[in-house]
Amino acid sequence: MHTSVSFPAIKSFRWLSIIRSEIILHWRFNRYDISATVIPGLLFVLAAWHSDQLNWSTLPNLIFWGAIYFWLYCICFCISNQLAGEAEDRLNKPDRPLVQGLVSRQGAFIRWVIAMGLFSLLGWWLGVLEWTLLWQVTLTLHNFGHWARHYWLKNLSMVLGAIAQLAAAWQMVRPLTLEAWTWLLVPAITLLSNASLQDLRDIEGDRMNRRRTMPIVFGEWPTRIFVAIAFILLAVLSHIALFVPTGLSAGTLLLDVLLAALCVVIGGRVLLLRNPHADHVSYMMYTYWYCFVLAAAIVAL
């Protein structure tokens, strides 16, 4: 007896395969930036929810739409960044989708346009359109307007991106407060100096791409000293500006000490471990600090 698969079943398998391929492709685009985009955004959503009257019935909805919003926040940047930096990625990040040939440049650009449209639509629906547009303008200037070629403009892009990210996270839950602005501006503004850590791991690719990053302009060793000092000062700033005003309970004091220790460890690594792999690990630790300080906001606010 012979069995056969119906034509509708074949079509459904084909659609499932396409969806699966898209999910994997999106993951390949986003995977290195989730700890700096999706996770911090959701943590600040939780901080906004926790600081208001706790309504458990609204939490699943906030997490669901927040996760979609910040995934789009991430994919809009990552696709355009990888389109603009494909040549550099062949040297520094050969496992990225464009370099691996998993998608064509035209296919990536079409996906970017669709993601930007969906991001705008969702930002409007969630009531955070102004922050969505700020990020879209910023990432376009960074990736296609040559802002990424100069260390000051590159770091400024990250500051604006963090403000857009965290302001949207809070505002999709409740109106922004003075306390919320303090907790979002401190980690955002310090990116202007501390984000230069990222450039230490990509010196060869940046030089090939004719970028004027801090290590290339001022030299690697002066940049390492500057970044190490910036992380020590970050520990002091977060203590004074974030934790002292909220009152140092046992919980907030523990978080304060852990964040300060992480800053000291990163600063030490920058000076003592001087190779691209170690610098990548140090930068990932910085993204973890970014997540931890926003997790601390859940407790403190």
Coordinates of C-alpha atoms in Angstrom, one line a residue:
M1 CA 0.0 0.0 0.0
H2 CA 1.4 3.4 -1.0
T3 CA 1.0 6.5 1.1
S4 CA 1.4 10.1 -0.2
V5 CA 1.7 13.5 1.3
S6 CA -1.1 15.9 0.2
F7 CA -0.2 19.1 -1.6
P8 CA -1.4 21.4 1.3
A9 CA 0.8 19.4 3.7
I10 CA 3.8 19.9 1.4
K11 CA 3.1 23.6 1.3
S12 CA 2.8 23.8 5.1
F13 CA 6.1 22.0 5.5
R14 CA 7.7 24.5 3.1
W15 CA 6.3 27.4 5.1
L16 CA 7.5 25.9 8.3
S17 CA 11.0 25.5 6.8
I18 CA 11.0 29.1 5.6
I19 CA 10.0 30.4 9.0
R20 CA 12.6 28.2 10.7
S21 CA 15.3 29.5 8.3
E22 CA 14.3 33.1 9.1
I23 CA 14.4 32.6 12.8
I24 CA 17.9 31.1 12.5
L25 CA 19.0 33.9 10.2
H26 CA 17.7 36.6 12.6
W27 CA 19.4 34.9 15.5
R28 CA 22.7 34.8 13.5
F29 CA 22.3 38.6 12.9
N30 CA 21.5 39.4 16.5
R31 CA 23.2 36.9 18.8
Y32 CA 26.2 39.0 19.8
D33 CA 24.1 42.1 20.6
I34 CA 21.3 40.6 22.7
S35 CA 23.0 41.4 26.0
A36 CA 23.2 45.1 25.0
T37 CA 19.8 45.5 23.5
V38 CA 17.0 43.0 24.3
I39 CA 17.9 42.1 27.8
P40 CA 18.6 45.7 29.1
G41 CA 15.4 46.9 27.5
L42 CA 13.3 44.2 29.2
L43 CA 15.0 44.8 32.5
F44 CA 14.1 48.5 32.4
V45 CA 10.5 47.6 31.4
L46 CA 10.5 45.5 34.6
A47 CA 11.9 48.4 36.6
A48 CA 9.1 50.7 35.4
W49 CA 6.5 48.0 36.2
H50 CA 7.9 47.4 39.6
S51 CA 8.1 51.1 40.5
D52 CA 4.4 51.5 39.9
Q53 CA 1.5 49.7 41.5
L54 CA 2.3 46.0 40.9
N55 CA -0.3 44.7 38.5
W56 CA 0.6 41.1 37.8
S57 CA -2.0 40.8 35.1
T58 CA -0.2 43.3 32.9
L59 CA 3.2 41.8 33.2
P60 CA 3.0 39.0 30.6
N61 CA 1.7 41.5 28.0
L62 CA 4.5 44.0 28.8
I63 CA 7.2 41.3 28.5
F64 CA 5.7 39.9 25.2
W65 CA 5.5 43.3 23.4
G66 CA 8.8 44.5 25.0
A67 CA 10.6 41.4 23.7
I68 CA 9.3 42.0 20.2
Y69 CA 10.1 45.7 20.3
F70 CA 13.7 45.3 21.5
W71 CA 14.3 42.4 19.1
L72 CA 13.3 44.8 16.3
Y73 CA 15.5 47.5 18.0
C74 CA 18.4 45.0 17.7
I75 CA 17.8 43.6 14.2
C76 CA 17.4 47.1 12.7
F77 CA 20.9 48.0 13.9
C78 CA 22.6 44.6 13.3
I79 CA 21.5 44.2 9.7
S80 CA 22.5 47.7 8.7
N81 CA 25.7 47.5 10.6
Q82 CA 26.7 44.2 8.9
L83 CA 25.7 45.6 5.5
A84 CA 28.0 48.6 6.1
G85 CA 30.8 46.5 7.6
E86 CA 30.9 43.3 5.5
A87 CA 34.5 43.8 4.4
E88 CA 35.6 44.3 8.0
D89 CA 33.6 41.3 9.2
R90 CA 35.5 39.1 6.8
L91 CA 38.6 39.8 9.0
N92 CA 37.1 40.3 12.5
K93 CA 33.8 38.4 12.5
P94 CA 33.8 35.7 9.8
D95 CA 30.8 33.8 11.3
R96 CA 28.3 36.6 10.4
P97 CA 25.5 35.8 7.9
L98 CA 26.7 38.0 5.0
V99 CA 30.2 36.7 5.2
Q100 CA 29.0 33.1 5.5
G101 CA 26.8 33.6 2.4
L102 CA 23.7 32.7 4.3
V103 CA 21.9 35.8 2.8
S104 CA 22.6 38.1 -0.1
R105 CA 23.2 41.8 0.4
Q106 CA 19.9 42.5 -1.4
G107 CA 18.1 40.0 0.8
A108 CA 19.6 41.6 3.9
F109 CA 18.6 45.1 2.8
I110 CA 15.0 44.0 2.1
R111 CA 14.8 42.5 5.6
W112 CA 16.2 45.7 7.1
V113 CA 13.6 47.8 5.3
I114 CA 10.8 45.5 6.6
A115 CA 12.2 45.5 10.1
M116 CA 12.4 49.3 10.1
G117 CA 8.8 49.6 9.0
L118 CA 7.6 47.1 11.7
F119 CA 9.7 48.8 14.3
S120 CA 8.1 52.2 13.5
L121 CA 4.6 50.7 13.5
L122 CA 5.1 49.0 16.9
G123 CA 6.7 52.1 18.4
W124 CA 3.7 54.1 17.4
W125 CA 1.3 51.4 18.8
L126 CA 3.2 51.2 22.1
G127 CA 3.3 55.0 22.5
V128 CA 7.1 55.4 22.1
L129 CA 7.4 56.5 18.5
E130 CA 9.7 59.5 19.3
W131 CA 12.3 57.1 20.8
T132 CA 11.8 54.7 18.0
L133 CA 12.5 57.4 15.4
L134 CA 15.5 58.7 17.4
W135 CA 17.1 55.2 17.3
Q136 CA 16.3 54.8 13.6
V137 CA 17.9 58.1 12.7
T138 CA 20.9 57.3 14.9
L139 CA 21.6 53.8 13.6
T140 CA 21.2 55.1 10.0
L141 CA 23.8 57.8 10.6
H142 CA 26.1 55.4 12.4
N143 CA 26.0 52.7 9.8
F144 CA 25.4 54.5 6.5
G145 CA 26.3 58.1 7.4
H146 CA 29.9 57.3 8.4
W147 CA 29.4 58.2 12.1
A148 CA 31.0 54.8 12.9
R149 CA 34.3 56.0 11.3
H150 CA 35.1 58.5 14.1
Y151 CA 35.4 57.4 17.7
W152 CA 33.5 60.5 19.1
L153 CA 30.5 60.2 16.8
K154 CA 30.5 56.4 17.2
N155 CA 30.3 56.7 21.0
L156 CA 27.7 59.5 20.7
S157 CA 25.6 57.1 18.6
M158 CA 25.7 54.6 21.4
V159 CA 24.7 57.3 23.9
L160 CA 21.7 58.3 21.8
G161 CA 20.8 54.6 21.3
A162 CA 20.9 53.9 25.0
I163 CA 18.7 56.9 25.7
A164 CA 16.2 55.8 23.0
Q165 CA 16.3 52.2 24.3
L166 CA 15.7 52.9 28.0
A167 CA 13.3 55.8 27.6
A168 CA 11.1 53.6 25.4
A169 CA 11.3 50.8 27.9
W170 CA 10.1 53.0 30.7
Q171 CA 7.5 54.9 28.7
M172 CA 5.8 51.8 27.3
V173 CA 4.9 51.1 30.9
R174 CA 4.4 54.5 32.5
P175 CA 5.4 58.2 32.0
L176 CA 9.1 59.0 32.6
T177 CA 9.9 60.3 36.0
L178 CA 13.0 62.2 37.3
E179 CA 14.3 59.0 39.0
A180 CA 13.8 57.1 35.8
W181 CA 15.8 59.8 33.8
T182 CA 18.6 59.5 36.3
W183 CA 18.8 55.7 36.1
L184 CA 18.8 55.8 32.3
L185 CA 21.1 58.8 31.7
V186 CA 24.0 57.6 34.0
P187 CA 24.6 54.3 32.1
A188 CA 23.8 56.0 28.7
I189 CA 26.1 59.1 29.0
T190 CA 29.1 57.0 30.3
L191 CA 29.1 55.2 27.0
L192 CA 30.7 58.3 25.5
S193 CA 33.9 57.3 27.3
N194 CA 33.6 53.6 28.3
A195 CA 32.4 52.4 24.9
S196 CA 35.9 52.9 23.5
L197 CA 36.6 49.5 25.1
Q198 CA 34.9 48.0 22.0
D199 CA 37.5 49.6 19.7
L200 CA 40.4 47.8 21.3
R201 CA 39.3 44.4 20.0
D202 CA 38.8 45.6 16.4
I203 CA 41.9 47.6 15.7
E204 CA 43.0 45.7 12.5
G205 CA 39.5 45.7 11.0
D206 CA 39.0 49.4 11.8
R207 CA 42.4 50.3 10.3
M208 CA 41.5 48.4 7.2
N209 CA 38.1 50.3 7.1
R210 CA 39.9 53.6 7.6
R211 CA 38.1 54.4 10.8
R212 CA 39.4 56.9 13.2
T213 CA 38.8 55.0 16.4
M214 CA 40.4 56.1 19.7
P215 CA 43.2 53.4 19.6
I216 CA 44.1 54.4 16.1
V217 CA 44.1 58.1 16.7
F218 CA 45.8 58.2 20.1
G219 CA 47.5 54.8 20.3
E220 CA 46.5 51.5 21.9
W221 CA 48.3 52.0 25.3
P222 CA 46.9 55.5 26.0
T223 CA 43.4 54.3 25.1
R224 CA 43.8 51.4 27.5
I225 CA 44.8 53.7 30.3
F226 CA 41.9 56.1 29.5
V227 CA 39.4 53.2 29.4
A228 CA 40.7 51.7 32.7
I229 CA 40.3 55.1 34.5
A230 CA 36.9 55.5 32.9
F231 CA 35.7 52.2 34.5
I232 CA 37.0 53.1 37.9
L233 CA 35.2 56.5 37.7
L234 CA 32.1 54.6 36.5
A235 CA 32.0 52.7 39.8
V236 CA 32.2 55.9 41.8
L237 CA 29.6 57.7 39.6
S238 CA 27.1 54.9 39.8
H239 CA 27.5 54.8 43.6
I240 CA 27.0 58.5 44.1
A241 CA 24.3 59.2 41.4
L242 CA 22.3 56.0 41.6
F243 CA 22.6 54.2 44.9
V244 CA 23.1 56.9 47.5
P245 CA 19.9 58.9 46.5
T246 CA 17.8 55.7 46.8
G247 CA 19.2 54.8 50.3
L248 CA 21.7 52.0 50.9
S249 CA 19.7 49.0 52.1
A250 CA 21.4 45.6 52.4
G251 CA 20.1 44.7 48.9
T252 CA 21.2 47.9 47.1
L253 CA 24.5 48.0 48.9
L254 CA 25.3 44.4 47.7
L255 CA 24.3 45.4 44.2
D256 CA 26.5 48.6 44.5
V257 CA 29.5 46.5 45.6
L258 CA 29.0 43.9 42.8
L259 CA 28.8 46.6 40.1
A260 CA 31.8 48.4 41.4
A261 CA 33.8 45.1 41.5
L262 CA 32.8 44.4 37.9
C263 CA 34.1 47.8 36.9
V264 CA 37.4 47.2 38.7
V265 CA 37.8 43.8 37.0
I266 CA 37.1 45.2 33.6
G267 CA 39.6 48.0 34.1
G268 CA 42.2 45.5 35.3
R269 CA 41.6 43.3 32.3
V270 CA 42.0 46.2 29.9
L271 CA 45.4 46.9 31.3
L272 CA 46.7 43.4 31.9
L273 CA 45.1 41.2 29.1
R274 CA 45.9 42.9 25.8
N275 CA 44.7 40.8 22.9
P276 CA 41.5 40.8 20.8
H277 CA 39.9 37.8 22.4
A278 CA 40.4 39.2 26.0
D279 CA 39.2 42.6 24.9
H280 CA 36.0 40.9 23.4
V281 CA 35.4 39.2 26.8
S282 CA 36.0 42.5 28.6
Y283 CA 33.5 44.2 26.3
M284 CA 30.9 41.5 26.9
M285 CA 31.5 42.0 30.7
Y286 CA 30.7 45.7 30.1
T287 CA 27.4 44.7 28.5
Y288 CA 26.7 42.5 31.6
W289 CA 27.4 45.5 33.8
Y290 CA 24.9 47.4 31.7
C291 CA 22.3 44.7 32.3
F292 CA 23.1 44.4 36.0
V293 CA 22.7 48.2 36.7
L294 CA 19.3 48.0 35.1
A295 CA 18.4 45.0 37.1
A296 CA 19.4 47.0 40.2
A297 CA 16.9 49.6 39.1
I298 CA 14.2 47.0 39.7
V299 CA 15.2 46.8 43.3
A300 CA 16.1 50.4 43.9
L301 CA 13.1 52.2 42.2

